[in-house]
Short mmCIF file of C-alpha atoms and ligand atoms in Angstrom, two decimals:
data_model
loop_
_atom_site.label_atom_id
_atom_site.label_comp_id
_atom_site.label_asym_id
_atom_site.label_seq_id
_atom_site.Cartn_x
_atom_site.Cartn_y
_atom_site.Cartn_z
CA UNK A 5 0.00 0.00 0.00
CA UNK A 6 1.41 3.63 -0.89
CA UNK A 7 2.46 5.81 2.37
CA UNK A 8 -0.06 7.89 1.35
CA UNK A 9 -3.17 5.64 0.51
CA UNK A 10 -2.06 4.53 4.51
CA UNK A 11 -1.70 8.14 6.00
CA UNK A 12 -5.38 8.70 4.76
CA UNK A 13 -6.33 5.57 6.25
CA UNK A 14 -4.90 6.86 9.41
CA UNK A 15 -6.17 10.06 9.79
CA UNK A 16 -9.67 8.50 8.90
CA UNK A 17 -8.98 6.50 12.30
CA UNK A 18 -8.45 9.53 14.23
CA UNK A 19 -11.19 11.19 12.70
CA UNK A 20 -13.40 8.79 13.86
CA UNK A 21 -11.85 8.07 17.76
CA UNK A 22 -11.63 12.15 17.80
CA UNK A 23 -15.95 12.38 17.19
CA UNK A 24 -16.21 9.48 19.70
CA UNK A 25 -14.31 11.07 22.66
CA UNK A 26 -16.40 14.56 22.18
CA UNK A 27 -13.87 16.26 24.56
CA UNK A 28 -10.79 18.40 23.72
CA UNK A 29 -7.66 15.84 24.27
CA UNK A 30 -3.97 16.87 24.41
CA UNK A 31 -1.18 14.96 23.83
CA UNK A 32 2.31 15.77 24.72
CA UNK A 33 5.54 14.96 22.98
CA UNK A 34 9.20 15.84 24.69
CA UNK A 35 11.28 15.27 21.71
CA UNK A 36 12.62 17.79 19.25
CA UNK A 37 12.78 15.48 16.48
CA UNK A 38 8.92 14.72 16.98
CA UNK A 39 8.16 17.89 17.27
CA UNK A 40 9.96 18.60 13.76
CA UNK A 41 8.10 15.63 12.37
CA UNK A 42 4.48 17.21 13.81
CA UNK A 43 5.59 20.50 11.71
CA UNK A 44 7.23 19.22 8.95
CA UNK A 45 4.10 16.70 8.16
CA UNK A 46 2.04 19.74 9.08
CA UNK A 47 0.22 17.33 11.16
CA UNK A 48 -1.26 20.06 13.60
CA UNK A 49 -2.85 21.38 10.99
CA UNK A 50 -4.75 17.90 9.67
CA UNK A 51 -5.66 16.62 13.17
CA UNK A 52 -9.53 17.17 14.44
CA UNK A 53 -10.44 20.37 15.84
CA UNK A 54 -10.57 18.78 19.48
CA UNK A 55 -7.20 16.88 19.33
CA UNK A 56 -4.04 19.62 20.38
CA UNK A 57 -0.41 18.03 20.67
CA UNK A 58 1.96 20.42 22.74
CA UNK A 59 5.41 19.80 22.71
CA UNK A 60 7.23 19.38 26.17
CA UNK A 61 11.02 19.52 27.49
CA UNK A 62 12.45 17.64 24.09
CA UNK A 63 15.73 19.81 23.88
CA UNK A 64 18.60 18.62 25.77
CA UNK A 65 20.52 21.94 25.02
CA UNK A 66 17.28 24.54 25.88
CA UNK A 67 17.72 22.96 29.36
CA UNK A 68 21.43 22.63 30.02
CA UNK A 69 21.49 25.42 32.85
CA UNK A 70 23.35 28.81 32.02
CA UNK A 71 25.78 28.68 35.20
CA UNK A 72 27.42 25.11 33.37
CA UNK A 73 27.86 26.95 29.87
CA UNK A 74 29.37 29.66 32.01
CA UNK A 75 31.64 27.85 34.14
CA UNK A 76 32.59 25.84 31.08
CA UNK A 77 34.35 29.30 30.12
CA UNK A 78 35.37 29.81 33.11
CA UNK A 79 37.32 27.06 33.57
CA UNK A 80 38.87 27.26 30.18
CA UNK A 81 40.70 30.97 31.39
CA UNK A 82 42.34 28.65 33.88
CA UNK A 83 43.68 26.17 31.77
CA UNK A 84 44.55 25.63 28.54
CA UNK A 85 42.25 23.17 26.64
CA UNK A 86 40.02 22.71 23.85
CA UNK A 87 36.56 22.35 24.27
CA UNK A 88 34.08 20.58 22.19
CA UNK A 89 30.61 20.63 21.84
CA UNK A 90 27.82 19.85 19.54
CA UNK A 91 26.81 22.95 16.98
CA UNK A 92 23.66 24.13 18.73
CA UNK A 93 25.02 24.27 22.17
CA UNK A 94 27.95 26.38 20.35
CA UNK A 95 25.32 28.97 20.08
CA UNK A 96 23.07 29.12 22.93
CA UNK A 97 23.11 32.38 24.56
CA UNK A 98 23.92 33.40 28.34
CA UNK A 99 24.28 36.52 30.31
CA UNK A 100 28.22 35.65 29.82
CA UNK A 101 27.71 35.21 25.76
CA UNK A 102 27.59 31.48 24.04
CA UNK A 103 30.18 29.60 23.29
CA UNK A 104 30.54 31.42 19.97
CA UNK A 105 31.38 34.63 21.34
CA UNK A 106 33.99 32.50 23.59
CA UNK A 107 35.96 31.57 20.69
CA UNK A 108 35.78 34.90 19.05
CA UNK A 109 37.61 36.29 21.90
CA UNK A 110 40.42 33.78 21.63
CA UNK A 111 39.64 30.62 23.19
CA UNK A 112 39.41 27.17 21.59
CA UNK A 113 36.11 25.99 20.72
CA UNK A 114 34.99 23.73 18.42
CA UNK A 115 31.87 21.94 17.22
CA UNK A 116 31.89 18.63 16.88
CA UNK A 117 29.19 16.03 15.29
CA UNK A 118 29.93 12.93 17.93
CA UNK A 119 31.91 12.82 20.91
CA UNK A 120 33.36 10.17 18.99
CA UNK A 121 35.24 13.14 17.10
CA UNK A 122 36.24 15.07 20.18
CA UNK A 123 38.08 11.60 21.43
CA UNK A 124 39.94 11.53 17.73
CA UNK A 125 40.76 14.72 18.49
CA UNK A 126 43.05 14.26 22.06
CA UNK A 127 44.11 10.90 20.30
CA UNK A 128 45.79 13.93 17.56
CA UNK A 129 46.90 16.26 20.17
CA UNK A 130 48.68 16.72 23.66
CA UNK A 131 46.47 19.36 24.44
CA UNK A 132 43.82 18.63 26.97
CA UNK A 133 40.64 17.86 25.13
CA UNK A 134 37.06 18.81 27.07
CA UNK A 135 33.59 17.84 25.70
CA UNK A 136 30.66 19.49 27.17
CA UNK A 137 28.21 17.16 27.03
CA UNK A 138 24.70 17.83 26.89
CA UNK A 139 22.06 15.24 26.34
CA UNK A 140 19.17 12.91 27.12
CA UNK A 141 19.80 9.06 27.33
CA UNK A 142 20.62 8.72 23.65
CA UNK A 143 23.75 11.06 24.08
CA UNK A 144 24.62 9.76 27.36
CA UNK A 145 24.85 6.33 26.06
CA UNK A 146 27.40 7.68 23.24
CA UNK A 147 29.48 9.77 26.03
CA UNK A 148 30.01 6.61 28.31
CA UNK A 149 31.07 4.29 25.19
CA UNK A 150 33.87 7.22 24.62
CA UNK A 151 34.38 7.34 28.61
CA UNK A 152 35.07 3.42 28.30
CA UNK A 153 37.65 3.54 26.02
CA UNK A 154 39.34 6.39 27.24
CA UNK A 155 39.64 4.37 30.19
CA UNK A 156 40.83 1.40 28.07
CA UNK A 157 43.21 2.83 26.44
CA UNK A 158 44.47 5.53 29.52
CA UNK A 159 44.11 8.66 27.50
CA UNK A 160 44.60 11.41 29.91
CA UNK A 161 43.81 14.25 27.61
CA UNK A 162 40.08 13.65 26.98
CA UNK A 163 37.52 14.81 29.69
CA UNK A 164 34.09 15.62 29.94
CA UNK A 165 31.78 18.12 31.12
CA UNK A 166 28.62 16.29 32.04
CA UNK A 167 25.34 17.66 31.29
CA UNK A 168 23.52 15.00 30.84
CA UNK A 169 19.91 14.48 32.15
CA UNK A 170 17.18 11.79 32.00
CA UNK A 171 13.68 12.27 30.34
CA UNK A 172 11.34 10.64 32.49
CA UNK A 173 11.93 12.09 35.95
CA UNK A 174 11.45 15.51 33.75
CA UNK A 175 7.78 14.42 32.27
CA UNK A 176 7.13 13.41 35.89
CA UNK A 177 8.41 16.48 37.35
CA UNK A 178 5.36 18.70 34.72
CA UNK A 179 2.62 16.32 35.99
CA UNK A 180 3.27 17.05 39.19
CA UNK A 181 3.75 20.69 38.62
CA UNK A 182 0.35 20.35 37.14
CA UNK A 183 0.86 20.36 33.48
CA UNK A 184 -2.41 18.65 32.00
CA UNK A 185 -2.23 15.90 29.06
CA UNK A 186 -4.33 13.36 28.40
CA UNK A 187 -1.23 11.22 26.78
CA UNK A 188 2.22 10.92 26.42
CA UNK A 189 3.60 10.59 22.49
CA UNK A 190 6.89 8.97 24.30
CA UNK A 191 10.55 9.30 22.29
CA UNK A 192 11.15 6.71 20.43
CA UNK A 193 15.21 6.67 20.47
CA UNK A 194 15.22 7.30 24.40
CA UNK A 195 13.28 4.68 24.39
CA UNK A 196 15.62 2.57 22.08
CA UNK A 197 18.03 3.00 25.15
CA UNK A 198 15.90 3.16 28.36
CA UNK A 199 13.49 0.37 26.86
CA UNK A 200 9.58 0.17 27.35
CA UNK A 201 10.17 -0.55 30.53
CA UNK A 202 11.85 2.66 31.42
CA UNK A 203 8.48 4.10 31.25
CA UNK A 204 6.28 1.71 32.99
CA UNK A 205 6.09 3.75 36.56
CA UNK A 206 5.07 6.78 34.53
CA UNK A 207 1.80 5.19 33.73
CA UNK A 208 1.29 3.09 36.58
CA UNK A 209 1.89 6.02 39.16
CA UNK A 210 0.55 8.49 37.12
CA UNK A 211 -2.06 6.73 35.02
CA UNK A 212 -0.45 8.43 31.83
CA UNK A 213 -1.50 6.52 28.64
CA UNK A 214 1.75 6.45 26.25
CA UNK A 215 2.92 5.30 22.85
CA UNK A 216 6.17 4.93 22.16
CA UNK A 217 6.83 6.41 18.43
CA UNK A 218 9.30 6.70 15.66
CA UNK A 219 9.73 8.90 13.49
CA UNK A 220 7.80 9.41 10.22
CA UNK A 221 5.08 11.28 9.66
CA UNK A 222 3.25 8.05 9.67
CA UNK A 223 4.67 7.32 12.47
CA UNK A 224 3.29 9.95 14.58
CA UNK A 225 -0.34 9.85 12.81
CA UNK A 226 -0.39 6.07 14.21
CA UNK A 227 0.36 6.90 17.92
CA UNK A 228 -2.28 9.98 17.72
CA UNK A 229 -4.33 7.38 16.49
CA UNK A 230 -3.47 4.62 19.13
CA UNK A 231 -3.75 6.79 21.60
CA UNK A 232 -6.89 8.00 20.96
CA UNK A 233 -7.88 4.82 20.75
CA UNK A 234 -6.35 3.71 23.92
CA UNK A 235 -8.26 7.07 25.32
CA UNK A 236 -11.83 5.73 24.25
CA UNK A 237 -11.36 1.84 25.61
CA UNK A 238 -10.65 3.33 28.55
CA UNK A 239 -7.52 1.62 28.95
CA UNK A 240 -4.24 3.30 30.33
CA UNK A 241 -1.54 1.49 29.26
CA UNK A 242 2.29 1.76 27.49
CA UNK A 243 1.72 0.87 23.40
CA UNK A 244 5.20 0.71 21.28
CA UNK A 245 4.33 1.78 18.06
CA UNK A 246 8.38 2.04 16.99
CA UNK A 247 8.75 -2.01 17.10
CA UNK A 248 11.04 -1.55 14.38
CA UNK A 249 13.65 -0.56 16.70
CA UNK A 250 12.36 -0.08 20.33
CA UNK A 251 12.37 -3.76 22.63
CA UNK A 252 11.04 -4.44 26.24
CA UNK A 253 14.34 -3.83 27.82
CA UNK A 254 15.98 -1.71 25.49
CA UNK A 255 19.54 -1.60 24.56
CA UNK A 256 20.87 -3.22 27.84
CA UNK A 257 24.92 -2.64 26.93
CA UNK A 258 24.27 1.02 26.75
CA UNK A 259 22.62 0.89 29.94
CA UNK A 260 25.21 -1.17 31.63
CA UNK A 261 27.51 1.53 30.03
CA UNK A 262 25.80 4.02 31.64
CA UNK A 263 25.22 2.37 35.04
CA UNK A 264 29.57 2.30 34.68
CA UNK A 265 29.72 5.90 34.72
CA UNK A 266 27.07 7.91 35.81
CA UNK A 267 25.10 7.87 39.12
CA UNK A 268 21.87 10.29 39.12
CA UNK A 269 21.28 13.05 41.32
CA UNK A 270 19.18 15.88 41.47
CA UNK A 271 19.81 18.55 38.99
CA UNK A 272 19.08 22.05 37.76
CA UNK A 273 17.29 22.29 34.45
CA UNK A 274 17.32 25.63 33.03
CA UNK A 275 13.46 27.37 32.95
CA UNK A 276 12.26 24.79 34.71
CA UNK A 277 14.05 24.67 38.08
CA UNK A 278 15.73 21.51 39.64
CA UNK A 279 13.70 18.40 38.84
CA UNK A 280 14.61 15.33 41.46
CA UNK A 281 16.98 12.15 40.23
CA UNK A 282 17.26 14.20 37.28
CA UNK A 283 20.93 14.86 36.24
CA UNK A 284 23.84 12.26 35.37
CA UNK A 285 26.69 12.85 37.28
CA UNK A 286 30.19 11.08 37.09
CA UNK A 287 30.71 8.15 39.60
CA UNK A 288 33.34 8.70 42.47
CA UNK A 289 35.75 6.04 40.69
CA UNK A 290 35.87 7.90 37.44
CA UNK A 291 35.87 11.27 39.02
CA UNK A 292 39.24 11.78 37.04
CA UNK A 293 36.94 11.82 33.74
CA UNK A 294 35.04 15.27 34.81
CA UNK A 295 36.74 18.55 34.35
CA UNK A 296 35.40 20.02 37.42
CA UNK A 297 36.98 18.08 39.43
CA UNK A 298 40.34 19.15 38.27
CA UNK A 299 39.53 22.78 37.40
CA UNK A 300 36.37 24.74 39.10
CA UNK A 301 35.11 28.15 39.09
CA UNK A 302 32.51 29.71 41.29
CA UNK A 303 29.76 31.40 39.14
CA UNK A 304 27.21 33.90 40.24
CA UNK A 305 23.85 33.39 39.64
CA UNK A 306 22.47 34.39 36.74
CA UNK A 307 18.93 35.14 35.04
CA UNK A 308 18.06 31.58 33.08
CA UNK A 309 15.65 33.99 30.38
CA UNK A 310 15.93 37.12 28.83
CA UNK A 311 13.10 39.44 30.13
CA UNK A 312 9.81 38.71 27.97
CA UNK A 313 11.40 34.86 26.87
CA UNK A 314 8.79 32.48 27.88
CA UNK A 315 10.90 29.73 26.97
CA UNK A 316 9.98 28.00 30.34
CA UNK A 317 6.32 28.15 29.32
CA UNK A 318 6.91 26.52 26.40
CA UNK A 319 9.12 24.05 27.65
CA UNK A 320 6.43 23.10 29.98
CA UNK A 321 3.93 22.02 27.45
CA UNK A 322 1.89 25.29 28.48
CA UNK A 323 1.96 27.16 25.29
CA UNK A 324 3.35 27.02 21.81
CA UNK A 325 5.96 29.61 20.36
CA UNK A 326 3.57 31.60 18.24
CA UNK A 327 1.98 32.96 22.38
CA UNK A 328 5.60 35.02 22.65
CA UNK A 329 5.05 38.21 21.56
CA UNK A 330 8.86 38.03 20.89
CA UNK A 331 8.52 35.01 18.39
CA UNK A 332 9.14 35.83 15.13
CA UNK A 333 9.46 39.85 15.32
CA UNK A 334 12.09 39.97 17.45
CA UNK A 335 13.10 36.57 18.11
CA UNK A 336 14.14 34.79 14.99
CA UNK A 337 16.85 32.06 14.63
CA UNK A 338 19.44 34.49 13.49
CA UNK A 339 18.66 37.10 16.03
CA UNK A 340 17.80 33.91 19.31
CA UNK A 341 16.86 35.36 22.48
CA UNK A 342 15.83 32.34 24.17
CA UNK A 343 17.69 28.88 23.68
CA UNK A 344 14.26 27.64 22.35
CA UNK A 345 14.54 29.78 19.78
CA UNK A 346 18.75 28.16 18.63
CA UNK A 347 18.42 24.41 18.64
CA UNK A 348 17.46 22.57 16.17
CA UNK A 349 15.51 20.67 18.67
CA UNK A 350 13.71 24.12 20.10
CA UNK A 351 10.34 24.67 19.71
CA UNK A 352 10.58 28.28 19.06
CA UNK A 353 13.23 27.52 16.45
CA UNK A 354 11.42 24.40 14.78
CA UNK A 355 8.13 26.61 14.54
CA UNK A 356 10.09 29.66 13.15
CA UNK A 357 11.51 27.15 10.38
CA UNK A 358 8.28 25.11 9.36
CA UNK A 359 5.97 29.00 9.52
CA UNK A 360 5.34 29.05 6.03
CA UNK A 361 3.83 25.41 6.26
CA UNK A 362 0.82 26.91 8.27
CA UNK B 29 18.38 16.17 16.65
CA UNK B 30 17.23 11.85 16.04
CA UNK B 31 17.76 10.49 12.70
CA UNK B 32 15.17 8.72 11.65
CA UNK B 33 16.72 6.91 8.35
CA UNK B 34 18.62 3.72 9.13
CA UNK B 35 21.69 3.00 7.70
CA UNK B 36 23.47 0.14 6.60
CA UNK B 37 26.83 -1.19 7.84
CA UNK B 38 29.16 -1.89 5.07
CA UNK B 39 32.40 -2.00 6.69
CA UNK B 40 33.61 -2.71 10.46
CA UNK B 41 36.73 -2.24 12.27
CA UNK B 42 36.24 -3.55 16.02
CA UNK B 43 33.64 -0.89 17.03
CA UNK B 44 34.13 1.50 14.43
CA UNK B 45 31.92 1.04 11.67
CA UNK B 46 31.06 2.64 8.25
CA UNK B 47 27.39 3.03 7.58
CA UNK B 48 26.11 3.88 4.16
CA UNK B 49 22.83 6.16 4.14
CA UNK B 50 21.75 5.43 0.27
CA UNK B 51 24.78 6.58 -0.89
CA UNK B 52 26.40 8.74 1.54
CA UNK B 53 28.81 7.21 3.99
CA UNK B 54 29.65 8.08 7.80
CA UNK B 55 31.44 6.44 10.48
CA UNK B 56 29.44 5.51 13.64
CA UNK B 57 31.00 3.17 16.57
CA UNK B 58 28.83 -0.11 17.25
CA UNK B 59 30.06 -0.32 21.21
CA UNK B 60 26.71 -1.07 22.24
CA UNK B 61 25.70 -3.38 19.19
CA UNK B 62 27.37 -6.39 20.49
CA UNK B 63 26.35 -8.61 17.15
CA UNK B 64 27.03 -6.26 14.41
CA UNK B 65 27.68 -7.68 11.34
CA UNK B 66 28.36 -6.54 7.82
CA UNK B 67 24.54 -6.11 5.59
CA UNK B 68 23.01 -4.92 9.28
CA UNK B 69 20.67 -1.89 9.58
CA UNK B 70 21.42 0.68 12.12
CA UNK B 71 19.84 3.55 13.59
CA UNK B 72 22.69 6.13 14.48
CA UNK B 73 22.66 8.97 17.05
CA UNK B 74 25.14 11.10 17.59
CA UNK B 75 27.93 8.97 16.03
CA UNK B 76 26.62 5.76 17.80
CA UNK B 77 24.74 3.25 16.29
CA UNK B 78 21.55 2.85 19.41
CA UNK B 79 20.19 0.17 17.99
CA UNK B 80 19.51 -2.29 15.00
CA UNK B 81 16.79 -1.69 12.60
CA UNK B 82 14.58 -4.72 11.65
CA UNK B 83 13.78 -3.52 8.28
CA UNK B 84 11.03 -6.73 7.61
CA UNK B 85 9.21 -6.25 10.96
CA UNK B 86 8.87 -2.53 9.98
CA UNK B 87 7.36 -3.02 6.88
CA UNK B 88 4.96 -5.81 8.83
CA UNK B 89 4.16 -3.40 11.43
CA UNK B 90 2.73 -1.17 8.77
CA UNK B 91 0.53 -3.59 7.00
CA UNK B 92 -0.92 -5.42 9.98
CA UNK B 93 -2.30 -1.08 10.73
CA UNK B 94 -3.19 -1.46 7.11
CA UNK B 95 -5.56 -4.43 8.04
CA UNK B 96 -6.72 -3.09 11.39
CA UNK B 97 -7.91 0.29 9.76
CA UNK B 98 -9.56 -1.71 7.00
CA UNK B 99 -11.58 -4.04 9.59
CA UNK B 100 -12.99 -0.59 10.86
CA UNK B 101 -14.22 0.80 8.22
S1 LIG C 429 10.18 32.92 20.67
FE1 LIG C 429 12.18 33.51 21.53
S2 LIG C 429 11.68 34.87 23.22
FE2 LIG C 429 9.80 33.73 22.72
S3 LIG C 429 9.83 31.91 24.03
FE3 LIG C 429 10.81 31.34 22.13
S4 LIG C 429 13.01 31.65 22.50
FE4 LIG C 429 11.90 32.81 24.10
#
């Protein structure tokens, strides 16, 4: 059958489940890539009047608090190294600049694709080589692969700067603030990691339905529609629509890899405050693998937002980009005044870049 | 930002591998593939493949919502 002989298929589906529940639903996703799907496939814009999908916390970088991109600098005056980082965290603005503005006045910075690269790169040099490393569980993974064979192989000259945070105790953390959804559109390539089962307690405590997607249009039309579905049976339950690459457990040798590394601990995410068992942290035995512990610098605190950024809002699930006055007029991708509005995984900037599609 | 494409691994040196998109080609480390093999289908983030692809069950997965959306009609 053609993709799109199916996609009408599908939408027929929701149609239907839509007239049946006779309520406004709202669905939630927390994954940039998702989100990009929902505006690239225009999906908003096909769905039922009484079926709204917000987008949640999905970008890793939007989140990485302001006072670790600044003490990342910070530490770099002390010491001579090179710091690597991935090409939207490059740009994401602080009260102390971004990164960008770092280099330009002198320092080493550079963007990097994998922290696979930044390794290749203190395998090159006898400089000290430091990747700030932001991330959900599908970048984590990656860093404590690179961590491993650093170890392996003793290379003193690679270190990180962990950033790294988990996505469930964050989608916990907006139910109990009191965000409202009536289902969770869960990430599909966290969940490659973490596994179905790294979502269970969110719908057992919580009574959250979810479905696990990938990421095709197609994709996100089914879990709308199995959700829906889910919705009108009455059942409350955790659906994988991504079986193409998503299993029970997951991929257990990243999560031993992980486990090896990092233990969790509470951390700060910016606009949103510190969210409980949140934040991956380096374990005491590999302590020598985390810049901070050799080099640290006190920071003041600092503003997360720029006055009239309502990043947090949006990061929240509370409203979509086009409620900022800023969005758009002011705040554009080449002229960012939230980090919502600089990742490629931003709301702000994935509405900005889809806005003629409306 | 996830990619959603899988690729195929064409060539693999312990856990370095090279994976072929249709056409273009990247390296991505297989450390937490423990069975990767030549001809396999990965799904690569951030330089790492996360996990094979199981490019029949996908296409299965699609009919068998084919057939359940046709029963409803
Ligand atoms: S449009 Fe810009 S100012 Fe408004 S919330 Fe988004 S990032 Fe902040």
């Amino acid at each position: 059958m053609k993709p799109g002989a199916l996609s009408e298929k599908i939408l027929g589906g929701i149609f239907r489940e839509a007239e049946k529940i006779g309520k406004e639903v709202k669905f939630m996703d927390v994954c940039g890539t998702h989100e990009d799907t929902i505006n690239r496939g225009g999906i908003r814009s096909l769905l039922p009047d009484n079926v709204k999908v917000f987008a949640g916390p999905g970008c890793p970088v939007c989140i990485t608090p302001v006072e670790d991109i600044v003490r990342m600098m910070e530490i770099a005056k002390q010491k001579d190294m090179v710091i690597t980082t991935f090409g939207d965290m490059y740009r994401i603005p602080t009260p102390a600049g971004s990164f960008a503005d770092f280099k330009a006045q002198g320092y080493d910075v550079r963007v990097v694709y994998s922290i696979f690269d930044s390794y290749k790169l203190a395998l090159k040099t006898d400089r000290l080589v430091v990747h700030f490393s932001p991330g959900f569980e599908t970048t984590t993974a990656p860093a404590a692969g690179m961590l491993a064979e650093a170890e392996r192989e003793k290379i003193e000259n690679f270190k990180i700067y962990s950033v790294h945070r988990l996505t469930p105790p964050a989608v916990e953390f907006l139910l109990k603030a009191g965000t409202k959804f009536d289902g969770l559109i869960t990430p599909g390539h966290v969940s490659a990691i973490i596994g179905v089962r790294g979502w269970e307690s969110l719908t057992s405590q919580y009574r959250v339905p979810q479905v696990i997607s990938g990421f095709e249009p197609l994709d996100m039309l089914a879990s709308i529609y199995m959700l829906l579905k889910m919705l009108n049976e009455g059942r409350v339950e955790i659906e994988n629509e991504y079986t193409r690459v998503v299993r029970y457990e997951g991929n257990e040798s990243a999560q031993a890899a992980i486990n090896e590394f990092f233990e969790v601990r509470d951390a700060k995410w910016r606009a949103l405050g510190t969210i409980p068992e949140s934040g991956l942290f380096l374990k005491k035995e590999y302590e020598h693998l985390e810049i901070r512990n050799e080099v640290d610098a006190e920071v003041p605190d600092m503003p997360d937002l720029e006055r009239g950024c309502r990043c947090g809002e949006v990061l929240r699930g509370l409203i979509l980009p086009d409620k900022c006055p800023l969005f758009g007029r002011v705040c554009t991708p080449r002229t960012p005044v939230g980090p919502c509005m600089v990742s490629y995984e931003g709301t702000c900037n994935i509405f900005y870049k889809y806005s003629g599609l409306r | 930002m996830c990619l959603a494409i899988p690729g195929k691994i064409v060539e693999l040196r312990g856990n370095v591998a090279v994976v072929d998109y249709g056409g273009v080609r990247r390296e991505a480390r297989v450390d937490f593939i423990p069975d990767a093999k030549v001809g396999d289908y990965v799904i690569v983030h951030t330089g790492f493949a996360i996990e094979k692809m199981d490019e029949e069950s996908a296409l299965k997965s699609l009919e068998a919502w084919a057939e359940v959306l046709e029963g409803e009609q």
